[in-house]
Amino acid sequence: AVIFLVGLSRIVIGVHYAGDVLAGYIVGAVILASLWTTVRQRAGVACLVAAVVAVGTIPITAGTEYALLGVGGSLGGASALLRVDPGDLPESPSVAMTAVFVAAGLGFLGVTYWLSSTLDAALFAIAASFALVAGVFLFPRLLSARPLAAFGA
């Protein structure tokens, strides 16, 4: 429903023709159907496919930051999901473990904010999104592999 409403909103506010939105729906449905049938439960492979698609958007968008974020995020997801089975992650971490996750995430955001002023924007966009997405999957796995008794894990 959200996908339909977003497409409809693009027509209503006058930034796309109805044919453009319809073509987008069709292309999206074809990509979704092909991924659904070929990838199924292999999320890492889906991320690799997303990375290939994201790389293809770089010349189309003249290398905008969003295209680079897509490449980095897709590669980060693939890197993590090809190594970690999401079923192995803890289902419900304790409140203390959640606090550790939040503190680590805030620390990462602080470091990325600092690095954003010192690195090339393109390199930073790819590296930061790679690290963020890979960290989302790998950090809980790291903490669950080495329980922290002091944090109630």
CSV table of C-alpha atoms in Angstrom, one decimal:
chain,number,residue,atom,x,y,z
A,1,ALA,CA,0.0,0.0,0.0
A,2,VAL,CA,2.8,2.4,0.8
A,3,ILE,CA,4.5,1.8,-2.5
A,4,PHE,CA,1.2,2.5,-4.3
A,5,LEU,CA,0.7,5.7,-2.3
A,6,VAL,CA,4.2,7.0,-2.9
A,7,GLY,CA,3.8,6.5,-6.6
A,8,LEU,CA,0.4,8.2,-6.5
A,9,SER,CA,1.9,11.1,-4.6
A,10,ARG,CA,4.5,11.6,-7.3
A,11,ILE,CA,1.7,12.0,-9.8
A,12,VAL,CA,-0.4,14.3,-7.6
A,13,ILE,CA,2.5,16.7,-6.8
A,14,GLY,CA,3.3,16.8,-10.5
A,15,VAL,CA,6.9,15.5,-10.5
A,16,HIS,CA,6.1,12.4,-12.6
A,17,TYR,CA,3.7,11.4,-15.4
A,18,ALA,CA,1.3,8.5,-14.7
A,19,GLY,CA,3.1,6.4,-17.3
A,20,ASP,CA,6.4,6.9,-15.6
A,21,VAL,CA,5.0,5.7,-12.3
A,22,LEU,CA,3.3,2.8,-13.9
A,23,ALA,CA,6.5,1.8,-15.6
A,24,GLY,CA,8.3,2.0,-12.2
A,25,TYR,CA,5.6,-0.3,-10.7
A,26,ILE,CA,6.1,-2.8,-13.5
A,27,VAL,CA,9.9,-2.7,-13.3
A,28,GLY,CA,9.8,-3.0,-9.5
A,29,ALA,CA,7.4,-5.9,-9.7
A,30,VAL,CA,9.6,-7.8,-12.2
A,31,ILE,CA,12.7,-7.2,-10.1
A,32,LEU,CA,10.9,-8.3,-6.9
A,33,ALA,CA,9.4,-11.4,-8.6
A,34,SER,CA,12.8,-12.5,-10.0
A,35,LEU,CA,14.6,-11.9,-6.7
A,36,TRP,CA,11.8,-13.7,-4.8
A,37,THR,CA,12.1,-16.8,-7.0
A,38,THR,CA,15.9,-16.9,-7.3
A,39,VAL,CA,17.1,-15.7,-3.9
A,40,ARG,CA,14.4,-16.8,-1.4
A,41,GLN,CA,16.0,-17.2,2.0
A,42,ARG,CA,19.5,-16.2,0.9
A,43,ALA,CA,19.6,-12.6,2.0
A,44,GLY,CA,23.3,-12.2,1.3
A,45,VAL,CA,22.8,-13.1,-2.3
A,46,ALA,CA,19.9,-10.6,-2.5
A,47,CYS,CA,22.3,-7.9,-1.2
A,48,LEU,CA,24.8,-8.8,-3.9
A,49,VAL,CA,22.1,-8.4,-6.5
A,50,ALA,CA,21.2,-5.0,-4.9
A,51,ALA,CA,24.9,-4.0,-5.1
A,52,VAL,CA,25.0,-4.8,-8.8
A,53,VAL,CA,21.8,-2.7,-9.3
A,54,ALA,CA,23.2,0.1,-7.2
A,55,VAL,CA,26.5,0.2,-9.2
A,56,GLY,CA,24.4,0.5,-12.3
A,57,THR,CA,22.7,3.6,-10.9
A,58,ILE,CA,26.1,5.5,-10.4
A,59,PRO,CA,26.4,6.5,-14.1
A,60,ILE,CA,22.7,7.2,-14.4
A,61,THR,CA,22.7,9.6,-11.4
A,62,ALA,CA,26.2,11.0,-12.1
A,63,GLY,CA,27.5,9.5,-8.9
A,64,THR,CA,25.2,11.1,-6.4
A,65,GLU,CA,25.7,10.3,-2.7
A,66,TYR,CA,22.5,8.3,-2.7
A,67,ALA,CA,23.8,5.9,-5.4
A,68,LEU,CA,27.1,5.5,-3.4
A,69,LEU,CA,25.2,4.9,-0.2
A,70,GLY,CA,23.3,2.2,-2.0
A,71,VAL,CA,26.5,0.5,-3.2
A,72,GLY,CA,28.1,0.6,0.3
A,73,GLY,CA,25.0,-0.5,2.1
A,74,SER,CA,24.4,-3.4,-0.3
A,75,LEU,CA,28.0,-4.6,0.0
A,76,GLY,CA,27.8,-4.2,3.7
A,77,GLY,CA,24.7,-6.3,3.9
A,78,ALA,CA,26.2,-8.9,1.6
A,79,SER,CA,29.4,-9.0,3.6
A,80,ALA,CA,27.5,-9.6,6.9
A,81,LEU,CA,24.7,-11.9,5.7
A,82,LEU,CA,27.0,-14.2,3.8
A,83,ARG,CA,28.9,-14.7,7.1
A,84,VAL,CA,26.0,-14.7,9.6
A,85,ASP,CA,22.8,-16.7,9.6
A,86,PRO,CA,20.1,-14.2,10.8
A,87,GLY,CA,18.5,-17.2,12.7
A,88,ASP,CA,21.6,-17.4,14.9
A,89,LEU,CA,21.1,-13.8,16.2
A,90,PRO,CA,19.5,-13.5,19.7
A,91,GLU,CA,15.8,-13.1,19.5
A,92,SER,CA,15.3,-10.8,22.4
A,93,PRO,CA,18.3,-9.1,23.9
A,94,SER,CA,18.2,-7.9,27.5
A,95,VAL,CA,17.6,-4.3,28.3
A,96,ALA,CA,21.3,-3.9,29.3
A,97,MET,CA,22.4,-5.5,26.0
A,98,THR,CA,20.1,-3.2,24.1
A,99,ALA,CA,21.8,-0.3,25.9
A,100,VAL,CA,25.2,-1.6,24.8
A,101,PHE,CA,23.9,-1.7,21.2
A,102,VAL,CA,22.6,1.8,21.4
A,103,ALA,CA,25.8,3.1,22.9
A,104,ALA,CA,27.9,1.4,20.3
A,105,GLY,CA,25.6,2.8,17.5
A,106,LEU,CA,25.9,6.3,18.9
A,107,GLY,CA,29.7,6.0,19.1
A,108,PHE,CA,29.7,4.9,15.4
A,109,LEU,CA,27.6,7.9,14.5
A,110,GLY,CA,30.0,10.2,16.3
A,111,VAL,CA,32.9,8.7,14.5
A,112,THR,CA,31.2,8.9,11.1
A,113,TYR,CA,30.3,12.5,11.7
A,114,TRP,CA,33.9,13.3,12.5
A,115,LEU,CA,35.2,11.4,9.5
A,116,SER,CA,32.7,13.1,7.1
A,117,SER,CA,34.6,16.3,7.5
A,118,THR,CA,38.0,14.7,6.8
A,119,LEU,CA,37.4,12.2,4.0
A,120,ASP,CA,36.4,12.4,0.4
A,121,ALA,CA,32.6,12.4,0.2
A,122,ALA,CA,32.3,9.5,-2.3
A,123,LEU,CA,34.7,7.3,-0.4
A,124,PHE,CA,33.1,8.2,2.9
A,125,ALA,CA,29.6,7.5,1.6
A,126,ILE,CA,30.5,4.0,0.5
A,127,ALA,CA,32.7,3.1,3.5
A,128,ALA,CA,30.2,4.5,6.1
A,129,SER,CA,27.2,2.8,4.7
A,130,PHE,CA,29.1,-0.5,4.3
A,131,ALA,CA,30.2,-0.3,7.9
A,132,LEU,CA,26.8,0.6,9.2
A,133,VAL,CA,24.9,-2.1,7.4
A,134,ALA,CA,27.5,-4.8,8.2
A,135,GLY,CA,27.6,-3.6,11.8
A,136,VAL,CA,23.8,-4.0,12.2
A,137,PHE,CA,24.2,-7.7,11.5
A,138,LEU,CA,27.6,-8.4,12.9
A,139,PHE,CA,27.6,-6.5,16.2
A,140,PRO,CA,24.7,-8.4,17.8
A,141,ARG,CA,26.3,-11.6,16.7
A,142,LEU,CA,29.7,-10.6,18.2
A,143,LEU,CA,28.0,-9.8,21.5
A,144,SER,CA,25.9,-12.9,21.6
A,145,ALA,CA,29.0,-15.0,20.8
A,146,ARG,CA,30.8,-13.5,23.8
A,147,PRO,CA,28.1,-13.0,26.4
A,148,LEU,CA,28.8,-10.1,28.7
A,149,ALA,CA,27.8,-11.2,32.2
A,150,ALA,CA,28.1,-7.7,33.5
A,151,PHE,CA,25.5,-6.5,31.0
A,152,GLY,CA,23.0,-9.2,31.8
A,153,ALA,CA,23.6,-11.1,28.5
